[in-house]
XYZ file of C-alpha atoms in Angstrom:
417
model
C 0.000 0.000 0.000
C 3.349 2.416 -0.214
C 1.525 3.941 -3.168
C -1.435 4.524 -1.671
C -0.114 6.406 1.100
C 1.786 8.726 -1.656
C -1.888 9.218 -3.365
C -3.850 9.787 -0.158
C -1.285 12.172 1.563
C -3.546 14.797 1.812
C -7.349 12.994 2.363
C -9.716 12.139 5.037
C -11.931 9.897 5.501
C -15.171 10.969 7.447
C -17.589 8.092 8.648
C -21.209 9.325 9.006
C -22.681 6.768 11.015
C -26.119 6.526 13.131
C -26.168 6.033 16.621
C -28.472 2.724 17.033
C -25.642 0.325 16.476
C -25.170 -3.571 18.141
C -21.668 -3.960 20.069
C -20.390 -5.975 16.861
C -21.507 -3.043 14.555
C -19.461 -0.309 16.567
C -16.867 -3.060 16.252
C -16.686 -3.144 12.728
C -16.624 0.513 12.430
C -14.092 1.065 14.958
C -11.785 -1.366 13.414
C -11.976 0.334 9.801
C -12.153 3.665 10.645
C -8.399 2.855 12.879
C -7.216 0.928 10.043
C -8.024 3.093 7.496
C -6.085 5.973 9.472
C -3.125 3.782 7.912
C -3.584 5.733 4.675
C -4.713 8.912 5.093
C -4.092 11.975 6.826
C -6.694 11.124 9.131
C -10.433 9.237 9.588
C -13.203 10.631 11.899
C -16.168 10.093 13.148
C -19.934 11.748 12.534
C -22.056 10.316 14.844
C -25.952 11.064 13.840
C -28.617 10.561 17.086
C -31.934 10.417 15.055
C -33.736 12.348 17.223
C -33.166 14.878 20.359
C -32.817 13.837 24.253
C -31.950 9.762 22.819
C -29.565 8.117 25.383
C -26.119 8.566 24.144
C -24.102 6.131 22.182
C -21.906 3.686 23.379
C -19.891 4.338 19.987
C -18.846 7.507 21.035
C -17.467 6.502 24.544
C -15.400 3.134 22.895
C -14.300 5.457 19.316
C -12.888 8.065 21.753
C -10.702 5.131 24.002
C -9.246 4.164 20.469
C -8.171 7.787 19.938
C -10.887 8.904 17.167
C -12.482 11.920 17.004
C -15.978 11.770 17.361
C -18.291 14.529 15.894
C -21.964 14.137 17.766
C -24.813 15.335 15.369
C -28.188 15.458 17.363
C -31.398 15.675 14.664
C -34.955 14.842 14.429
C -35.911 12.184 12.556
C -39.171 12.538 9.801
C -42.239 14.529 10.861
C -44.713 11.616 11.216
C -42.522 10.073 13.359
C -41.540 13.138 15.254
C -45.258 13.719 15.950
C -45.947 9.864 16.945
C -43.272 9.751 19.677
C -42.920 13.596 20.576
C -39.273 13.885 19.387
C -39.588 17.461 18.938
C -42.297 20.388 20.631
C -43.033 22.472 17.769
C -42.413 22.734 13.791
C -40.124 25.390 14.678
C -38.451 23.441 17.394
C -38.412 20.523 14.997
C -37.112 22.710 11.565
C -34.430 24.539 14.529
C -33.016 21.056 15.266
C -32.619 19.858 11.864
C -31.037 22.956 10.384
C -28.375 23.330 13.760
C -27.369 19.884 13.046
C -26.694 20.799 9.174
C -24.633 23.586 10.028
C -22.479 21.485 12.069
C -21.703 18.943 9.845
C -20.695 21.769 7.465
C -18.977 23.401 10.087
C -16.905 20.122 10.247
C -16.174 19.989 6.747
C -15.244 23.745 6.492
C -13.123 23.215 9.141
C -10.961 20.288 7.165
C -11.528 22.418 4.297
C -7.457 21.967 3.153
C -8.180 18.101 2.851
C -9.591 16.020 0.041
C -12.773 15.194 1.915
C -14.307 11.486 1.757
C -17.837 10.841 3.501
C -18.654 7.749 3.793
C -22.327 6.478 4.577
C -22.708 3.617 6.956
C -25.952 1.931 8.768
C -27.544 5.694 8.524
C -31.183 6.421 8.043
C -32.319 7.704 4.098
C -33.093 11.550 6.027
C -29.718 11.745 7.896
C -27.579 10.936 5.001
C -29.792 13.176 3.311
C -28.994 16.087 5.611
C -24.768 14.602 5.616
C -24.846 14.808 2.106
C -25.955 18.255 1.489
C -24.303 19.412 4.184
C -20.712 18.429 2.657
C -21.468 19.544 -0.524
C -19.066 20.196 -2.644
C -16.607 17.101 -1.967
C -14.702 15.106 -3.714
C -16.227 11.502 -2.549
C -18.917 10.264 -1.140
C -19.372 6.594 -0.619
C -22.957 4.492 1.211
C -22.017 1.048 2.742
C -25.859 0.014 1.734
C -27.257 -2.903 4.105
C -31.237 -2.507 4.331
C -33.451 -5.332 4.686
C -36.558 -3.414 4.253
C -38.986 -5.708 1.604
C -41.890 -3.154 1.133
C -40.253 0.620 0.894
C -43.014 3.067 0.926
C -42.410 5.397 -2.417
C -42.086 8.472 -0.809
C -38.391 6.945 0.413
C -38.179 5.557 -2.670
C -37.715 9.039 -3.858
C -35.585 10.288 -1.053
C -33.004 7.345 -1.390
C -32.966 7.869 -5.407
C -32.272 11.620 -5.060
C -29.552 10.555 -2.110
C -27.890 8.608 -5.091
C -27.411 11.768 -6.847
C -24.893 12.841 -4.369
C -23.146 9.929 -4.084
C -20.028 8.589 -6.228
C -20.626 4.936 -4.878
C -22.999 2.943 -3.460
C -21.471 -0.423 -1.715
C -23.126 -3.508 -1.401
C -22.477 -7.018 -0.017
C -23.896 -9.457 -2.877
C -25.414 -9.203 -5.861
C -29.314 -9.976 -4.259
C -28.371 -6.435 -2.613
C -27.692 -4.761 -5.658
C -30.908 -5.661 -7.419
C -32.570 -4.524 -4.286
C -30.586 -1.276 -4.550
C -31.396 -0.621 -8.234
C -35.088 -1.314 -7.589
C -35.502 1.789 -4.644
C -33.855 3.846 -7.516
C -30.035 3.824 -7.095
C -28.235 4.106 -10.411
C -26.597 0.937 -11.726
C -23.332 2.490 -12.626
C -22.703 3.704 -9.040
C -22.968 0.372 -7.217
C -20.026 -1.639 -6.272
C -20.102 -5.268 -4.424
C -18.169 -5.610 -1.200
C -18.289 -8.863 0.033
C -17.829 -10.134 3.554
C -17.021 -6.188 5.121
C -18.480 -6.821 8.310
C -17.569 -10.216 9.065
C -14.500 -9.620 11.223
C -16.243 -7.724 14.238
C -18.502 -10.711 13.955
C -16.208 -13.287 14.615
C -16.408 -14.090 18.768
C -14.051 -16.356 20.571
C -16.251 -19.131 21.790
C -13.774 -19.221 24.724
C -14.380 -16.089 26.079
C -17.549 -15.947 26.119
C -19.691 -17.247 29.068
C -23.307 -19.350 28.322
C -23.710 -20.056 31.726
C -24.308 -16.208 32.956
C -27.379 -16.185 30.335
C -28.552 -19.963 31.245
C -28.664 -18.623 35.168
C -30.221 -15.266 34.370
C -33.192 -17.682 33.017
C -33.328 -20.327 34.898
C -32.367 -22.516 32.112
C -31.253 -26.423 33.600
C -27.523 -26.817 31.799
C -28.543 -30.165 30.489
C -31.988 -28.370 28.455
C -31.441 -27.546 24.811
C -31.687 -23.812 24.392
C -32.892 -22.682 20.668
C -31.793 -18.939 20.357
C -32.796 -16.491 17.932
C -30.948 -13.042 17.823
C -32.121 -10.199 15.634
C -33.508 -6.632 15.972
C -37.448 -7.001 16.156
C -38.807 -6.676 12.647
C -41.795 -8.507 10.773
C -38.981 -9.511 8.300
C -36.931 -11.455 10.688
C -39.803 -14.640 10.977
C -40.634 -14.485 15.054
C -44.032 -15.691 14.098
C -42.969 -18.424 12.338
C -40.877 -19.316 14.977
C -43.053 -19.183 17.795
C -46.044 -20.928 16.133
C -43.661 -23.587 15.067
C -42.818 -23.740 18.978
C -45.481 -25.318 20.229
C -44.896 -28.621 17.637
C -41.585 -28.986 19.109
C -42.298 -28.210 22.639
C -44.959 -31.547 22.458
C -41.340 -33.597 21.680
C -39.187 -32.191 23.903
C -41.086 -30.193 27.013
C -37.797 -29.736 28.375
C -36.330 -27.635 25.509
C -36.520 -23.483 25.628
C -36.102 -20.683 23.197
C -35.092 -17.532 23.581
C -35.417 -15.039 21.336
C -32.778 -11.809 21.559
C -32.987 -8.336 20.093
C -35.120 -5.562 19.854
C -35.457 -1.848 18.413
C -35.611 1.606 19.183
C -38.809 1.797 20.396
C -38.142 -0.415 23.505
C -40.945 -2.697 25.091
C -43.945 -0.383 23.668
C -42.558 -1.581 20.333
C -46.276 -2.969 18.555
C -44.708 -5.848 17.485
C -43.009 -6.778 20.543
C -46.607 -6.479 22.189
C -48.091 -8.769 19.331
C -45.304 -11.623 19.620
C -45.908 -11.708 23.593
C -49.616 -11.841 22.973
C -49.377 -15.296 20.376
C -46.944 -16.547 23.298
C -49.586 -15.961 25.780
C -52.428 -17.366 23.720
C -50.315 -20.554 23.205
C -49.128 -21.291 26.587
C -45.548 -20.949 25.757
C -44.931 -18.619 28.769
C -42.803 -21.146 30.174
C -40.580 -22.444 27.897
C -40.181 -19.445 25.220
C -38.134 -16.198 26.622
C -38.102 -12.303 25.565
C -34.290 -11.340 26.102
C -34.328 -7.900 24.407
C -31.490 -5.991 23.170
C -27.936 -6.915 24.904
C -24.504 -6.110 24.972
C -22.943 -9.352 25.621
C -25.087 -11.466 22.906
C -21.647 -13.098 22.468
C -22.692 -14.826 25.992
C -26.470 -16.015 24.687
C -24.545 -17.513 21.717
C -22.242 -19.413 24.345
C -25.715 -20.499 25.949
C -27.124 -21.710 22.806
C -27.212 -25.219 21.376
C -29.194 -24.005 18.470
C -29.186 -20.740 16.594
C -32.733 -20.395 14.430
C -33.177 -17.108 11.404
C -36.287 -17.933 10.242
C -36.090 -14.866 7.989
C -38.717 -13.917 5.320
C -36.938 -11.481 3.303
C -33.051 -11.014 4.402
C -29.550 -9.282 1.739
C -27.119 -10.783 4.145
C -28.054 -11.644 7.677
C -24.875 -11.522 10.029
C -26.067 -13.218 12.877
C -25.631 -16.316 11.240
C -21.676 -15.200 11.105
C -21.940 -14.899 14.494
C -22.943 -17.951 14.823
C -20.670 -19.981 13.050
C -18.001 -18.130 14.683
C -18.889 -19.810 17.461
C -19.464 -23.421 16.509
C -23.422 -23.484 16.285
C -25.346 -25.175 13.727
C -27.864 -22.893 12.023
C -31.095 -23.445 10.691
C -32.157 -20.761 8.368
C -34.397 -19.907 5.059
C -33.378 -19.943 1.528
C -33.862 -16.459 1.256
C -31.110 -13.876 -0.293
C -27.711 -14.910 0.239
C -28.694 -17.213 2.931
C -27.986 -20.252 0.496
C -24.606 -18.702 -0.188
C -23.779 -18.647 3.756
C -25.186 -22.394 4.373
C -24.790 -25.618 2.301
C -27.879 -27.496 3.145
C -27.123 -30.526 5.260
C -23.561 -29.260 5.947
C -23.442 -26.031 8.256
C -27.040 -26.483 8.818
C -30.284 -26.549 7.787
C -32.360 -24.710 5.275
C -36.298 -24.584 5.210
C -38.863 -22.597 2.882
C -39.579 -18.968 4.756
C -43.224 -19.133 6.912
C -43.197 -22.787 6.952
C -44.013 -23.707 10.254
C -43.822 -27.665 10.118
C -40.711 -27.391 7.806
C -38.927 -25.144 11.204
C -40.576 -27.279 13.231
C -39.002 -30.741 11.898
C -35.510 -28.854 11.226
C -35.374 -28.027 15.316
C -36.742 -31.152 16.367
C -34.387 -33.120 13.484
C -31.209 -31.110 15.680
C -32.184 -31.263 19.399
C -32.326 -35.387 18.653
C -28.866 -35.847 17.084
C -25.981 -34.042 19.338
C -23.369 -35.346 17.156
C -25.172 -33.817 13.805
C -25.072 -29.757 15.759
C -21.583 -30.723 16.614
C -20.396 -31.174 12.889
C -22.198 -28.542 11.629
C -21.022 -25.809 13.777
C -17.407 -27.403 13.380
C -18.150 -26.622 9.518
C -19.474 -23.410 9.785
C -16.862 -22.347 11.726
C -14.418 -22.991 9.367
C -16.526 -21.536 6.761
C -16.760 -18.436 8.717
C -13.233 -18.008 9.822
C -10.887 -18.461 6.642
C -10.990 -15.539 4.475
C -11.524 -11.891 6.192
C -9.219 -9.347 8.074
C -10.318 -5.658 9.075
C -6.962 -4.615 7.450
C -8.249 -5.857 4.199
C -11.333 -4.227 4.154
C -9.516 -0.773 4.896
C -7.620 -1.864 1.760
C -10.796 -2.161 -0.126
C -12.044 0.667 1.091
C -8.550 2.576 0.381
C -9.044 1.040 -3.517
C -13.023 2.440 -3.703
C -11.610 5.740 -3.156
C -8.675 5.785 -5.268
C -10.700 4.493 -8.004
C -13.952 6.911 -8.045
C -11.142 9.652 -7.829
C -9.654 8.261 -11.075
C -13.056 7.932 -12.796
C -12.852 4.177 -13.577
C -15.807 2.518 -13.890
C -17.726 0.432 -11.068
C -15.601 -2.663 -9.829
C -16.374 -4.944 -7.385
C -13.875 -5.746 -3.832
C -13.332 -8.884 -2.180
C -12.602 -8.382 1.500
């Protein structure tokens, strides 16, 4: 990389980055924004809270202890939602915030004005890139790490990501089911670039460090019970339904068994579909063998706890907590949905099942918890699927190569991290 330190003696690299990030996320970001620093003049950090008063990240705090300069950007997030949760008091109030937190981000660029600027776009809602983008107008580079899961986009962000494209010299994606998802909310073809596998390092946990037994306590799960886990932010998308209607088949084989289902989303326990998926457990008398674990820091522990990871996903790009999984030695049992297939050979890492197919699920779990020695050689083989091909200093590189190559004008590539 000798040249690219020549080329890139006088750039930065700013990452614009939302604040509702899991402990692997800030990981990942961490680790290329300090790797990256390798070949610039400098990378920093512009942390976007989504709306005013939120608690504040834990990004911040750990970005700082690795010596990176964070930028905090407070904004409000779109009006409908503003009025829903009371993010803001007034229009005025709500127009006041928005414009404050556009002046700072060009304050920040002004500021750095002596340096080739590069902004790059990562796990950020459509309305704060929006504002990033304008706000660092005119730059050099601007680059989107693109990672939505979203099935049904309504049109009027259809329109908002499509005009975000304008601004952009690159969108990145992970696989090519991404792309065509990107192309179809408006992005121009010519602008996207494939990235493969540039999250997978922070996702990679040491199964030895980790400790199942703090989770198995905390729920008063017996050490010798198989515990199915599921571990995903709430969302229709990710199949909870499916799961816990399947539940009930497998509970009538094994009444010892549990599931627990981690993750959850902004909105906290008066999230609507937390309140529905409680309400099917209730209804089904699964109160006592089915858990709610919400959103945690040490999910690397619940992984250690688990004997079974399930993503019954109905629409997914590239789900990474099956990464996590295999990183430490579960079997998985997953949909053939987007690059699902790609992540799981059928029979070999785990086991694949049509999406919303409850007695499909339902015979995959049941097929696992009854053969010990099947889990143990499929988590042995997705681990070493998992753990063979990805470095954060690699991805840096690929990042380092994006940027020297939408300078130079050459037409979209694809990396391999």
């Amino acid at each position: 990389m000798k040249s690219s330190r020549k080329k890139f003696k006088n750039f930065k690299s700013f990452f614009v980055v939302g604040h509702y990030l899991t402990p692997v996320l800030r990981k990942t970001i961490i680790e290329i924004i300090n790797e990256s620093k390798r070949y610039l003049e400098g990378s920093e950090l512009i942390l976007i809270y989504w709306w005013p008063g939120v608690e504040k990240s834990e990004l911040a705090k750990e970005a700082s202890e690795k010596g990176i300069t964070v930028h905090e950007i407070w904004m409000a997030g779109p009006i409908n939602q503003a009025k829903i949760h009371g993010w803001y008091k007034n229009l005025n109030h709500y127009i006041d915030t928005n414009i404050k937190a556009f002046l700072k981000i060009q304050k920040i660029f002004r500021k750095n004005s002596k340096f080739n600027c590069a902004l790059t776009i990562f796990h950020t809602p459509w309305y704060a890139e929006f504002l990033a983008l304008l706000a660092a107008r005119p730059r050099k580079l601007a680059v989107k790490f693109f990672t939505s899961t979203e099935p049904f986009v309504p049109i009027h962000k259809k329109i908002a990501l499509a005009l975000n494209s304008i601004f952009l010299n690159r969108l990145i994606v992970n696989s090519n089911e991404a792309k065509k998802f990107a192309m179809s909310l408006g992005h121009i073809f010519s602008k996207i670039s494939i990235m493969r596998n540039i999250d997978i390092v922070a996702r990679q946990f040491d199964k030895y460090k980790s400790d199942g037994n703090i989770v198995r306590k905390e729920f008063g799960i017996d050490e010798k019970a198989i515990l199915v886990g599921s571990v995903s932010r709430l969302d229709p998308t990710k199949g909870h339904k499916t799961l816990i209607n399947c539940w009930k088949k497998v509970q009538e084989r094994f009444p010892k068994s549990r599931l627990l289902i981690v993750g959850g989303s902004i909105y906290g326990e008066k999230d609507p579909y937390l309140i529905q998926l409680k309400k099917i457990v209730k209804d089904s008398n699964l109160e006592d063998s089915l858990d709610f674990a919400g959103l945690r820091e040490n999910v690397n522990d619940f992984y250690a706890a688990m004997d079974i990871l399930v993503h019954p996903s109905i629409f997914d790009l590239f789900p990474f907590t099956i990464l996590e999984a295999q990183s430490m030695k579960i079997p998985v049992i997953s949909t053939k949905v987007g690059t699902i297939p790609q992540m799981i050979s059928n029979g070999k890492e785990g086991i694949l099942v049509e999406e919303e197919n409850e007695n499909e699920l339902a015979d995959a779990i049941i097929k696992l918890i009854k053969n010990k020695n099947e889990r143990k050689i499929m988590g042995e083989n997705g681990y070493k699927r998992n753990t063979k091909t990805w470095t954060a200093e690699r991805a840096a590189k690929s990042c380092i190569n994006l940027y020297n190559d939408v300078i130079e004008r050459k037409w979209t590539k694809d990396y391999e991290c």
